[in-house]
Short mmCIF file of C-alpha atoms in Angstrom, two decimals:
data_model
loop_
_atom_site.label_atom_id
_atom_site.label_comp_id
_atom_site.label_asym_id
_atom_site.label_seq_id
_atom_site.Cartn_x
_atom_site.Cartn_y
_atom_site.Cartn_z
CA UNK G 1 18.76 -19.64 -2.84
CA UNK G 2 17.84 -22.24 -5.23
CA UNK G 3 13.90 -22.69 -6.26
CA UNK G 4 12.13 -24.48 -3.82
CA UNK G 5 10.61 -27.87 -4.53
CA UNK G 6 7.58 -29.30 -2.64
CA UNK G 7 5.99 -32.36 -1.81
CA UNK G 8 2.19 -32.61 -0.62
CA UNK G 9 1.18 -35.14 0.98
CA UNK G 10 -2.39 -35.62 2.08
CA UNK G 11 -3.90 -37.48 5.82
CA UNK G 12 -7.44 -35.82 5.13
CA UNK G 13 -8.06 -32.92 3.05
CA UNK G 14 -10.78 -29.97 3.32
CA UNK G 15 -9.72 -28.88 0.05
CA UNK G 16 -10.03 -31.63 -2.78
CA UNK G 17 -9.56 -29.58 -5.56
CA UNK G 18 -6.12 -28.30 -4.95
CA UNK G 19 -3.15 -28.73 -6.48
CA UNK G 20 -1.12 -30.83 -4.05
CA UNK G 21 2.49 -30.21 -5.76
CA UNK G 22 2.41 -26.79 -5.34
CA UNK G 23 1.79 -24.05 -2.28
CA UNK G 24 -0.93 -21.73 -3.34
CA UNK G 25 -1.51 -18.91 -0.76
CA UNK G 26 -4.53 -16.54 -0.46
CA UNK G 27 -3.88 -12.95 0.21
CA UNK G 28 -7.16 -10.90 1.98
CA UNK G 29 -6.52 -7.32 2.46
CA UNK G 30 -8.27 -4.08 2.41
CA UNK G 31 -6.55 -2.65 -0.28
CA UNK G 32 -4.81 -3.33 -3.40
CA UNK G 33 -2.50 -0.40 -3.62
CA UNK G 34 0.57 0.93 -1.37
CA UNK G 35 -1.58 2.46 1.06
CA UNK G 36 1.22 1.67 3.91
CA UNK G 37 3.62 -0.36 5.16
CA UNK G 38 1.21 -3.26 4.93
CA UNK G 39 0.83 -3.28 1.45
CA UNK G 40 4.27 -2.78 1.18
CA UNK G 41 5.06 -5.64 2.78
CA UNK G 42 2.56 -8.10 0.75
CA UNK G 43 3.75 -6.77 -2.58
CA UNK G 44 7.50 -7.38 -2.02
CA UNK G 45 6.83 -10.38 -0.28
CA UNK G 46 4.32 -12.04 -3.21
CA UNK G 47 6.96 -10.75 -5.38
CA UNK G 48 9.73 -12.73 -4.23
CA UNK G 49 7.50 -15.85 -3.40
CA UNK G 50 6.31 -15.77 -6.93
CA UNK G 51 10.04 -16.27 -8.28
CA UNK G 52 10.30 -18.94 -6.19
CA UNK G 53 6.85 -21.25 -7.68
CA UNK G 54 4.34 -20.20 -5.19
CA UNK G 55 1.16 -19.33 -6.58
CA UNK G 56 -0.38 -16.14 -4.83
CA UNK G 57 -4.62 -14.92 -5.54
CA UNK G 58 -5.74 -11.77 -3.68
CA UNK G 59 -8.95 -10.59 -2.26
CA UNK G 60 -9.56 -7.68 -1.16
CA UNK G 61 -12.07 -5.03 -0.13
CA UNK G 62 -14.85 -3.33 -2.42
CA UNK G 63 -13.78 0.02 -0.96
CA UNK G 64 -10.71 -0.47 -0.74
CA UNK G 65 -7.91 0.92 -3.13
CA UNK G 66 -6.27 -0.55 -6.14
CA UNK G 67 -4.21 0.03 -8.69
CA UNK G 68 -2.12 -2.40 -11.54
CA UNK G 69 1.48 -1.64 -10.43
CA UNK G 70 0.29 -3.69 -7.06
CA UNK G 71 -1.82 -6.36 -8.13
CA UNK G 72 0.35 -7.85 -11.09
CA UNK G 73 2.18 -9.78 -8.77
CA UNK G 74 -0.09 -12.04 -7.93
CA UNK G 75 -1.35 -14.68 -10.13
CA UNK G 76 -4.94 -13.30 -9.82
CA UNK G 77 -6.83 -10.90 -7.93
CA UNK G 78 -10.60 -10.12 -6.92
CA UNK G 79 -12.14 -7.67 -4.99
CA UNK G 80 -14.31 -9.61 -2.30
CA UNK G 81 -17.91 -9.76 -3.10
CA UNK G 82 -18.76 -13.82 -1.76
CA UNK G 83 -16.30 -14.94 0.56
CA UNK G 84 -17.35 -17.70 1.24
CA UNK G 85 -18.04 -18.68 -2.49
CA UNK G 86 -14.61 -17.12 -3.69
CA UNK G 87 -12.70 -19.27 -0.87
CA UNK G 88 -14.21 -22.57 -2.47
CA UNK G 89 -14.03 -21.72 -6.16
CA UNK G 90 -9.62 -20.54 -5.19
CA UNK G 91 -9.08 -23.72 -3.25
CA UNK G 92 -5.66 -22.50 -1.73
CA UNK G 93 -3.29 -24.49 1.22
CA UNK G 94 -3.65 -21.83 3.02
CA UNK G 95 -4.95 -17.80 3.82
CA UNK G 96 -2.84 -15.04 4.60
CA UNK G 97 -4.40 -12.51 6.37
CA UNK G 98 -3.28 -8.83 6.87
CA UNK G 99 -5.47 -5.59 7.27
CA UNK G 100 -9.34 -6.34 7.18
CA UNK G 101 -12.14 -4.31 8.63
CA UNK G 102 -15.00 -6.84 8.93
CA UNK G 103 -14.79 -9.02 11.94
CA UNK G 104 -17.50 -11.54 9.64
CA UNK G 105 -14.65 -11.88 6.76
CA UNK G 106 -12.47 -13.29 9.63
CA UNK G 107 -14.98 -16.12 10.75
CA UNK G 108 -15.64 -17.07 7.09
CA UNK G 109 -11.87 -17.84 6.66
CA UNK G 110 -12.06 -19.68 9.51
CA UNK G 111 -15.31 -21.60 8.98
CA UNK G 112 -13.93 -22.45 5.20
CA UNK G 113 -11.62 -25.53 6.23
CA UNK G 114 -8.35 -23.62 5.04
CA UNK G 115 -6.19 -22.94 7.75
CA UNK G 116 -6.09 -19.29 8.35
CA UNK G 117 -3.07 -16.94 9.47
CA UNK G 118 -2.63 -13.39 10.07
CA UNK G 119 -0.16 -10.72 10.31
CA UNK G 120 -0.58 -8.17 13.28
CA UNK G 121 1.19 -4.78 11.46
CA UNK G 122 -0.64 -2.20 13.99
CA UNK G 123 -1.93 -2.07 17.33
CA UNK G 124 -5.50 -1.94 16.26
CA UNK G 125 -6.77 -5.00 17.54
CA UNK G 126 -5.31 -4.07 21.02
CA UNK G 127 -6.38 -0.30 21.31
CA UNK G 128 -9.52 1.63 21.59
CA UNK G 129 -8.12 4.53 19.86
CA UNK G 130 -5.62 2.18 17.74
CA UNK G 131 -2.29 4.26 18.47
CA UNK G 132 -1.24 2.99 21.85
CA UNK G 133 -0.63 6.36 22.94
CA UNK G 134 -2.59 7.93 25.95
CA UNK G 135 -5.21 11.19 24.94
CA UNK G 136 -4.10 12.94 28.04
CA UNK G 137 -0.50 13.50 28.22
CA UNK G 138 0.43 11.71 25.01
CA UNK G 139 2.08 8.81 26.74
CA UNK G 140 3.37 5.79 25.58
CA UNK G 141 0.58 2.92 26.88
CA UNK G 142 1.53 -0.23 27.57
CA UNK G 143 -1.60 -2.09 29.34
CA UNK G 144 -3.88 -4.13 28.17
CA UNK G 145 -6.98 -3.30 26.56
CA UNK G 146 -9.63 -2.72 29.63
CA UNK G 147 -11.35 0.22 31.86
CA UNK G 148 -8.16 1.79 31.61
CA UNK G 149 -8.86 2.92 27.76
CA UNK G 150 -11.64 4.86 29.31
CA UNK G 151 -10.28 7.06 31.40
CA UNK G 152 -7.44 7.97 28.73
CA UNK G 153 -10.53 9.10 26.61
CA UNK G 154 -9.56 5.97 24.34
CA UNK G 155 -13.47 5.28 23.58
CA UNK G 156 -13.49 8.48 21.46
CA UNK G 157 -12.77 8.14 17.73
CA UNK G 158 -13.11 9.89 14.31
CA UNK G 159 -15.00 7.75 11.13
CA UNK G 160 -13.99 8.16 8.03
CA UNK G 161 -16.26 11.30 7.81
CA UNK G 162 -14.26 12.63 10.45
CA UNK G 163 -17.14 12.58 12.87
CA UNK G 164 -17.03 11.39 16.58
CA UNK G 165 -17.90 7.81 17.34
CA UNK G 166 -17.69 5.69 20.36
CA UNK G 167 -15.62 2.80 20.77
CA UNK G 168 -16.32 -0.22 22.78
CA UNK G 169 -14.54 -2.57 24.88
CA UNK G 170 -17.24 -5.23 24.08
CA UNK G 171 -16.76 -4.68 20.01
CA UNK G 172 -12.86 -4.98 20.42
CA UNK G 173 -12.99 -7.83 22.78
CA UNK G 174 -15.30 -9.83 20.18
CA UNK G 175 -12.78 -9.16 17.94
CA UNK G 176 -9.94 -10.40 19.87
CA UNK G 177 -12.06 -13.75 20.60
CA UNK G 178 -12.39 -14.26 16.57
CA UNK G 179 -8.87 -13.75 15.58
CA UNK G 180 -7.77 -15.98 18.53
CA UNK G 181 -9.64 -18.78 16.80
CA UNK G 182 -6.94 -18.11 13.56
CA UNK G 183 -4.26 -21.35 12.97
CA UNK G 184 -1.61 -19.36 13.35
CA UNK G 185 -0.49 -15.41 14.60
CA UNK G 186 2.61 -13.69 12.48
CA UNK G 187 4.09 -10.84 14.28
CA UNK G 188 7.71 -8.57 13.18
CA UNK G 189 8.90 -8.76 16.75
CA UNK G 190 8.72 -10.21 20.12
CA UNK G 191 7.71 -6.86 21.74
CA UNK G 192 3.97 -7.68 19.22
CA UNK G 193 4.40 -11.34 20.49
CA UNK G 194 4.15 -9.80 24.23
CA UNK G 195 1.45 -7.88 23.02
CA UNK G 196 -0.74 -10.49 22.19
CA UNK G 197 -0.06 -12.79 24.77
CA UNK G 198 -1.03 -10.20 27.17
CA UNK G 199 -4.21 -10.37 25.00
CA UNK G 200 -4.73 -13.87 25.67
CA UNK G 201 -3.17 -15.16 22.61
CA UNK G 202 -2.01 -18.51 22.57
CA UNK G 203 1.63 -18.21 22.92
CA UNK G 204 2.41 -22.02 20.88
CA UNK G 205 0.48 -20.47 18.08
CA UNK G 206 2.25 -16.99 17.71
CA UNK G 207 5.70 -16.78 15.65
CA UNK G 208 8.17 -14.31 15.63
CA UNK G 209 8.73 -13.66 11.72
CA UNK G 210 11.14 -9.99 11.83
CA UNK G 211 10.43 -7.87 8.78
CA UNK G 212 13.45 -6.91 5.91
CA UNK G 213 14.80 -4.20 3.99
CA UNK G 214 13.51 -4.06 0.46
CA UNK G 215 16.38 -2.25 -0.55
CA UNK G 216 19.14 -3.81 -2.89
CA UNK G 217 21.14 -3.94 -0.50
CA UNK G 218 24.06 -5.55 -3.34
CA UNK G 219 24.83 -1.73 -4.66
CA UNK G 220 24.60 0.16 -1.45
CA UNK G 221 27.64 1.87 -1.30
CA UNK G 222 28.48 2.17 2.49
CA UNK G 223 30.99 5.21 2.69
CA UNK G 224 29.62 7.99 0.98
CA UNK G 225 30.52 11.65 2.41
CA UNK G 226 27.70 12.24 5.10
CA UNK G 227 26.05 15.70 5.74
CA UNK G 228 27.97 16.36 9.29
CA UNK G 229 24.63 18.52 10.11
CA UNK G 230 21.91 16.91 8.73
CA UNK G 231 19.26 14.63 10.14
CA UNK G 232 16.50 12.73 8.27
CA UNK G 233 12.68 11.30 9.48
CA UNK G 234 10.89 9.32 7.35
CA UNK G 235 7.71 8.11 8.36
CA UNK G 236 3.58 9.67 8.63
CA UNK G 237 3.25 13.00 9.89
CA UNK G 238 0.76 11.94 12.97
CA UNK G 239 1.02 12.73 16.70
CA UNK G 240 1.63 9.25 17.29
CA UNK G 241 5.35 9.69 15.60
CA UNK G 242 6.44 12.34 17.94
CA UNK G 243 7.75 14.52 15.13
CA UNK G 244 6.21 17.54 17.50
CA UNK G 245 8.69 16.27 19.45
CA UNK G 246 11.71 16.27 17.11
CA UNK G 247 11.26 19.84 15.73
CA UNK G 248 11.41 20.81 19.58
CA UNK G 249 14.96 19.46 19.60
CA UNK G 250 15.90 20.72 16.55
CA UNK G 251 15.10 24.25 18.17
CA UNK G 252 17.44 23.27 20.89
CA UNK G 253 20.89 22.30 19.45
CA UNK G 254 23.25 24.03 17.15
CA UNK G 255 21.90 26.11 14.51
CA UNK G 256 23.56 24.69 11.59
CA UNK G 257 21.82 21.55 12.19
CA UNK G 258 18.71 20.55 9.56
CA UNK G 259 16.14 18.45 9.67
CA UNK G 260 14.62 16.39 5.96
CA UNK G 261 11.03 15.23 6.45
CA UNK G 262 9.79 12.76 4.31
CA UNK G 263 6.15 11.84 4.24
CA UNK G 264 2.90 12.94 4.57
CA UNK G 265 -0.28 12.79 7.21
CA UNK G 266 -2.75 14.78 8.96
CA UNK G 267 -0.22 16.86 10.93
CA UNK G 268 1.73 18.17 8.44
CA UNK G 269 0.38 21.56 8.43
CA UNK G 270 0.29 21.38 12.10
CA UNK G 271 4.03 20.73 12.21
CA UNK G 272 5.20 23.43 9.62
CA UNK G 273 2.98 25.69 11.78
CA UNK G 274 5.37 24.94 14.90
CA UNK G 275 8.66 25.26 12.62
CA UNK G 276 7.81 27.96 11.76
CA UNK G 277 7.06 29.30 15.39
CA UNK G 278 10.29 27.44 16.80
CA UNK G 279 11.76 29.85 14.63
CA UNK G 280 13.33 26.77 12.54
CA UNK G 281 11.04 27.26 9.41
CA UNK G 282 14.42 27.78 7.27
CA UNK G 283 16.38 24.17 8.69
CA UNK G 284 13.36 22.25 8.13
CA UNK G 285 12.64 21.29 5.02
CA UNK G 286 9.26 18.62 4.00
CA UNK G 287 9.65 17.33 1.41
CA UNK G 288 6.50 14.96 1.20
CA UNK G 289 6.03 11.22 -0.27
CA UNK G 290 9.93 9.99 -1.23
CA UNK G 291 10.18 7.30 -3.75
CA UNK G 292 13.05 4.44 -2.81
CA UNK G 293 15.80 5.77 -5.29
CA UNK G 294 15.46 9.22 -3.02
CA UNK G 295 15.39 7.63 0.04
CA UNK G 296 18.66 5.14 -0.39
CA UNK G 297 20.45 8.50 -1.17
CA UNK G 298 18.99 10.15 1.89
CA UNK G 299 19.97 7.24 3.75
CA UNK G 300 23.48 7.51 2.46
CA UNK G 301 24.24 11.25 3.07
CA UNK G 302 22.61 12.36 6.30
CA UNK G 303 24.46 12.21 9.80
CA UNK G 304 21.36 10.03 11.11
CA UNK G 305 18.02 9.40 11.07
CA UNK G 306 15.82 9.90 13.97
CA UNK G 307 12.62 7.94 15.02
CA UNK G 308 11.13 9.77 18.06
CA UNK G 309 7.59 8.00 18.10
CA UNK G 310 5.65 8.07 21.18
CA UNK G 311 3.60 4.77 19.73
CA UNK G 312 5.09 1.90 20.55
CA UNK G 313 6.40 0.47 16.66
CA UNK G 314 5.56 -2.52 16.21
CA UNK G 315 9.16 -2.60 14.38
CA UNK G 316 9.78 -0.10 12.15
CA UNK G 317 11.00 -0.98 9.56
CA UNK G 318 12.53 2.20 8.44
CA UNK G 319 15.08 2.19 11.07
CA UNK G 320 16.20 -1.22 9.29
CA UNK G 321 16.84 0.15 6.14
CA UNK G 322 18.48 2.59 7.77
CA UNK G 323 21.19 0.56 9.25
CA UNK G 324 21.57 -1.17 6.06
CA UNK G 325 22.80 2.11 4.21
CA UNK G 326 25.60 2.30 7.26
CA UNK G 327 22.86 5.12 8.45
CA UNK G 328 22.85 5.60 12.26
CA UNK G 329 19.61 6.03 14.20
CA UNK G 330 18.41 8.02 17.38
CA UNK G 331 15.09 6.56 18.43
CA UNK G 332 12.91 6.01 21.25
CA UNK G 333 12.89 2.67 23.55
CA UNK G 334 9.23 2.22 22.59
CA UNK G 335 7.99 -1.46 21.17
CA UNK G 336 10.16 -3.25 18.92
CA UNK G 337 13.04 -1.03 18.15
CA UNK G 338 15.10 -1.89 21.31
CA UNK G 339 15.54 -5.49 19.73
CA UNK G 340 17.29 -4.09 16.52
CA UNK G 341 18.49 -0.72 17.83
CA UNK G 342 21.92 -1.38 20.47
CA UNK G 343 22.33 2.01 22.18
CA UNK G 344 25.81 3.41 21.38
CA UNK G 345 26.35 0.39 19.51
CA UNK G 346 24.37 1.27 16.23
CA UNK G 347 22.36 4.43 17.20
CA UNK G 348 21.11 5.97 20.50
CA UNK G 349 18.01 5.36 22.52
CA UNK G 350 16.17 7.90 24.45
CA UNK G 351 12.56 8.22 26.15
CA UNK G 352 9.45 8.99 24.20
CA UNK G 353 8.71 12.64 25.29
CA UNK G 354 11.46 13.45 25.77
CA UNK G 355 12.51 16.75 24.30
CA UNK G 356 16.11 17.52 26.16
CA UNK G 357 16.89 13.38 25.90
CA UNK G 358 16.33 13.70 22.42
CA UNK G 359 18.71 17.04 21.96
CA UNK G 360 21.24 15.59 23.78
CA UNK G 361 21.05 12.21 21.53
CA UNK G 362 21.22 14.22 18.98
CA UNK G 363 24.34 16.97 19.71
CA UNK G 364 26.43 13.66 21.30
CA UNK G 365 26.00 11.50 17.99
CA UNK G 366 26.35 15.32 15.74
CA UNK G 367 29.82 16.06 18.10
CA UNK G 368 31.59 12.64 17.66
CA UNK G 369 30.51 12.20 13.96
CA UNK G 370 33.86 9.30 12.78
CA UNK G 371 32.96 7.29 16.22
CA UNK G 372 29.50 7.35 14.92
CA UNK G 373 29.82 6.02 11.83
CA UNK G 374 32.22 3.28 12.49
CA UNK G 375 29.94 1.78 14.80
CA UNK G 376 26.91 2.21 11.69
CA UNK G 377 29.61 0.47 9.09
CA UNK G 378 30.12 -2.36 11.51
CA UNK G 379 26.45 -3.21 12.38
CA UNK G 380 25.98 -2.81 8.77
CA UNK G 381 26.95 -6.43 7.46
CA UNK G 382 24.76 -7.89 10.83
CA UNK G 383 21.57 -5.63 9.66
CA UNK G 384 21.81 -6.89 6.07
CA UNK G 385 22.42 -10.82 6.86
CA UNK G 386 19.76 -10.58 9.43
CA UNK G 387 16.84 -8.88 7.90
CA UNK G 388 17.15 -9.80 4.46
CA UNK G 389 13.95 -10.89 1.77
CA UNK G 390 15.61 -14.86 1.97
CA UNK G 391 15.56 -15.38 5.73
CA UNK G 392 11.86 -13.90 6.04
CA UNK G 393 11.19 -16.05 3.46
CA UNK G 394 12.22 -18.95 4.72
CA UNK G 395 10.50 -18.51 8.42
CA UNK G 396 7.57 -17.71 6.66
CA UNK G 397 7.33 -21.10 4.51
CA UNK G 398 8.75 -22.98 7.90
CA UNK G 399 5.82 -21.23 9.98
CA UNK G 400 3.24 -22.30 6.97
CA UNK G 401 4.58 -25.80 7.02
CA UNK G 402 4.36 -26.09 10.99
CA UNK G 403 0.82 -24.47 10.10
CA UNK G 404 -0.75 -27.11 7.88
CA UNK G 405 0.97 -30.37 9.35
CA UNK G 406 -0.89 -29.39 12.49
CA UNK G 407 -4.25 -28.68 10.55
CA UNK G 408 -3.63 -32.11 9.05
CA UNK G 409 -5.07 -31.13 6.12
CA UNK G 410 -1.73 -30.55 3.84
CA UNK G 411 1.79 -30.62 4.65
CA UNK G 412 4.26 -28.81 2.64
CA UNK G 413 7.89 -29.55 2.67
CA UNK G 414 10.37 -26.64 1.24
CA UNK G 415 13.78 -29.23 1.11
CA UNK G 416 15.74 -26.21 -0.63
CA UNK G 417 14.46 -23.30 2.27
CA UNK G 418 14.03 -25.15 5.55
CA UNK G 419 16.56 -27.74 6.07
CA UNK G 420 19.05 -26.68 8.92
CA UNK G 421 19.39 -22.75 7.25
CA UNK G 422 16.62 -20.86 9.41
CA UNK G 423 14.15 -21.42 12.40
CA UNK G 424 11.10 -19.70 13.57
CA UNK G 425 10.56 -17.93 16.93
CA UNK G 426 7.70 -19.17 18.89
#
C-alpha cells in the first residue's frame, strides 16, 4: 500500500496545539515490554503505522515492565506519573487504550477532551476471576457478570503476592460504567462484540477489528515434509488452556504420537507432573518460550496444532498463524475461534472438556494425513489475504476516522487506506 496522506480539518477543537496534517496516536498500557499478546500486538502494530507517517507516544505504568527493543518504535515514550498533565503537554488526535489497571487513568482520558478508544484483549472486564472459566467443574462460562460469579467461587482471587482477595461485583460493575463512557470499543472478533453487548455496551460504538499474523507470510514455504505423528501447542501453561486436557488425549491415541509444548506459566510443573504419570513423560517434550524463527518451522513440520482451551479466546491468534504456514488446527468451539476455524474444512472442532472428543479429533486428522493437508494448503491463501498487517490497518484508521468525525473535534481522512479497499464491522 502506498503511504497514506491526510487532511485535518477542524469544526471545534479540544486540542489547539496539535498538528492538524498529521494523525498522532497515544498508546497507554501497563507495560512496555512483550509481556503477552497485548504488547505484541501494540509493537507490531506501531511498527507498521510508523512506516506509514503516523506519529505514535506511549505511556505506560510505573510498575510496569520495559525494555528498549519495545519502546523504539514509538516516537516517544513515558512512564505515567501526571496523566492528566502528560495528556495536555502530548496533544494527540486521539488515545489508544489497551491493558490498564487503574479505573482513575480511564476517566482522566476521558475527562481530557481527546477522544478515547480501547482494545478489549481479555475477559477481565467481564469476569470476577478474569478467565471465564467456572471454579467448580472447570467449565466454559458464558453469562454475564452477576450473582452467578458467586456461586462458581468467582469472588475469590490471588494478588500479586499470591494471597487471597475478594472480588466484587460492585468494583467490576464501576468499571464497566467507566469504560462504557470510552468513544469507541475495538474488539478481534464478534464473539468479544457479543460479549460486551451483553455487558451493556453500546453496540453503534463497538467495531469488529480481527487481529493478523505477524509472520512474513512472503517466504513461508507451504509444502514442507510434515511430522505424520507430531502435534504442537503453543500458548501459556494455565488451567484456563486446557493443556490438562490435551496430555489426557495424548495418553489415549497411538503411541507414536508426540506432543511439542511451547510456552511457559504457572502450570508447567503441574503438567510435566501428569506426563509423567500418564506415562507419556518420553512423547512430551516442553520446550519453554519459542522465538518466531522456531515457531514458523514448528508451524511448518508438525501434523497440527491443537488449541484445547476451556476459556473462551477472545481469538487466538495463534491458530491464525497457524493456518498461514498451511498448519491444520484441532481446537475447541469456545469464543472466537469458530469464526476462523471451519470444521473439516481447515481443522476440527471439538468441546472444551472433552478428553475422548479431543482423541478422536486428533487420531481422525493423524489417520487421513494428505486429506488433511489439502484442505490446510487451500484455506491457506484465504487466512493470509484475510488477516494480514494492511487490512487491520486499514479498519483501524477507518474506525479512528469514524471516531473523531463524530467527536467533532478532528477528522482524519486516509485517501490511500480507506477508499472502497476495506470496511469496519459494527
Amino acid at each position: 500500500m502506498q503511504k497514506a496522506n491526510y487532511a485535518a480539518t477542524h469544526s471545534h477543537s479540544r486540542m489547539q496545539n496539535t498538528n492538524t496534517h498529521e494523525l498522532h496516536v497515544i498508546w497507554i498500557n501497563k507495560h512496555a515490554d512483550f509481556v503477552g499478546g497485548a504488547e505484541r500486538y501494540i509493537h507490531d502494530t506501531v511498527k507498521a503505522l510508523t512506516e506509514k507517517g503516523i506519529k505514535s507516544t506511549l505511556l505506560y505504568q510505573l510498575d510496569g515492565a520495559i525494555h528498549p527493543r519495545f519502546t523504539h518504535v514509538f516516537d516517544s515514550a513515558y512512564p505515567i506519573t501526571d496523566l492528566k498533565s502528560q495528556l495536555k503537554n502530548h496533544p494527540a488526535n486521539i488515545i489508544y487504550l489497551h491493558q490498564i489497571d487503574h479505573v482513575q487513568d480511564l476517566e482522566t482520558c476521558i475527562q481530557s477532551g481527546i477522544p478515547s478508544v480501547r482494545f478489549y484483549h481479555d475477559h477481565k472486564l467481564f469476569c470476577l476471576r478474569e478467565h471465564k472459566y467456572t471454579t467448580i467443574g472447570l467449565n466454559t462460562c458464558q453469562r454475564r457478570t452477576g450473582p452467578a460469579c458467586y456461586t462458581c467461587l468467582g469472588f475469590i482471587g490471588r494478588n500479586a503476592q499470591h494471597k487471597l482477595t475478594v472480588n466484587r461485583l460492585g468494583n467490576l460493575g464501576a468499571q464497566q460504567n467507566t469504560n462504557q463512557k470510552l468513544a469507541g470499543f475495538i474488539v478481534g472478533s464478534q464473539y468479544m462484540s457479543r460479549v460486551l453487548k451483553q455487558h451493556n455496551f453500546e453496540v453503534a460504538k463497538t467495531h469488529i477489528i480481527p487481529l493478523f499474523t505477524s509472520f512474513n507470510t512472503k517466504f513461508i514455504k507451504p509444502s514442507l515434509p510434515r511430522n505424520s505423528h507430531q502435534l504442537l501447542y503453543v500458548g501459556s501453561l494455565s488451567r484456563g488452556k486446557g493443556v490438562d486436557v490435551l496430555l489426557r488425549a495424548i495418553a489415549s491415541v497411538d503411541e507414536q504420537t508426540h506432543l511439542l509444548i511451547c510456552g511457559e506459566g504457572p502450570q508447567k510443573e503441574e503438567l510435566q507432573q501428569l506426563s509423567k504419570k500418564l506415562g507419556i513423560r518420553t512423547r512430551v517434550e516442553f520446550k519453554g518460550h519459542c522465538d518466531t524463527e522456531t515457531l514458523a518451522k514448528y508451524y511448518q513440520q508438525v501434523s497440527a496444532l491443537v488449541i484445547p482451551s476451556r476459556t473462551p479466546e477472545t481469538f487466538c491468534l495463534t491458530g491464525i498463524e497457524a493456518l498461514s504456514h498451511a498448519c491444520p488446527v484441532i481446537a475447541t468451539s469456545v469464543g472466537g475461534i469458530p469464526e476462523w476455524l471451519q470444521d473439516g474444512i481447515n481443522g476440527r472442532l471439538v468441546n472444551s472438556n472433552n478428553i475422548c472428543a479431543l482423541s478422536g479429533a486428533i487420531r481422525e486428522l493423524l489417520s487421513h494425513p494428505k486429506t488433511t493437508q489439502n484442505h490446510a494448503l487451500l484455506a491457506q491463501q484465504r487466512i493470509i489475504e484475510q488477516y494480514s498487517i494492511d487490512t487491520h490497518l486499514c479498519q483501524l484508521i477507518q474506525m479512528f476516522n469514524h471516531v473523531l468525525k463524530k467527536s467533532s473535534s478532528h477528522s482524519i481522512t486516509a485517501t490511500s487506506m480507506t477508499e472502497g479497499d476495506c470496511h469496519v464491522n459494527h
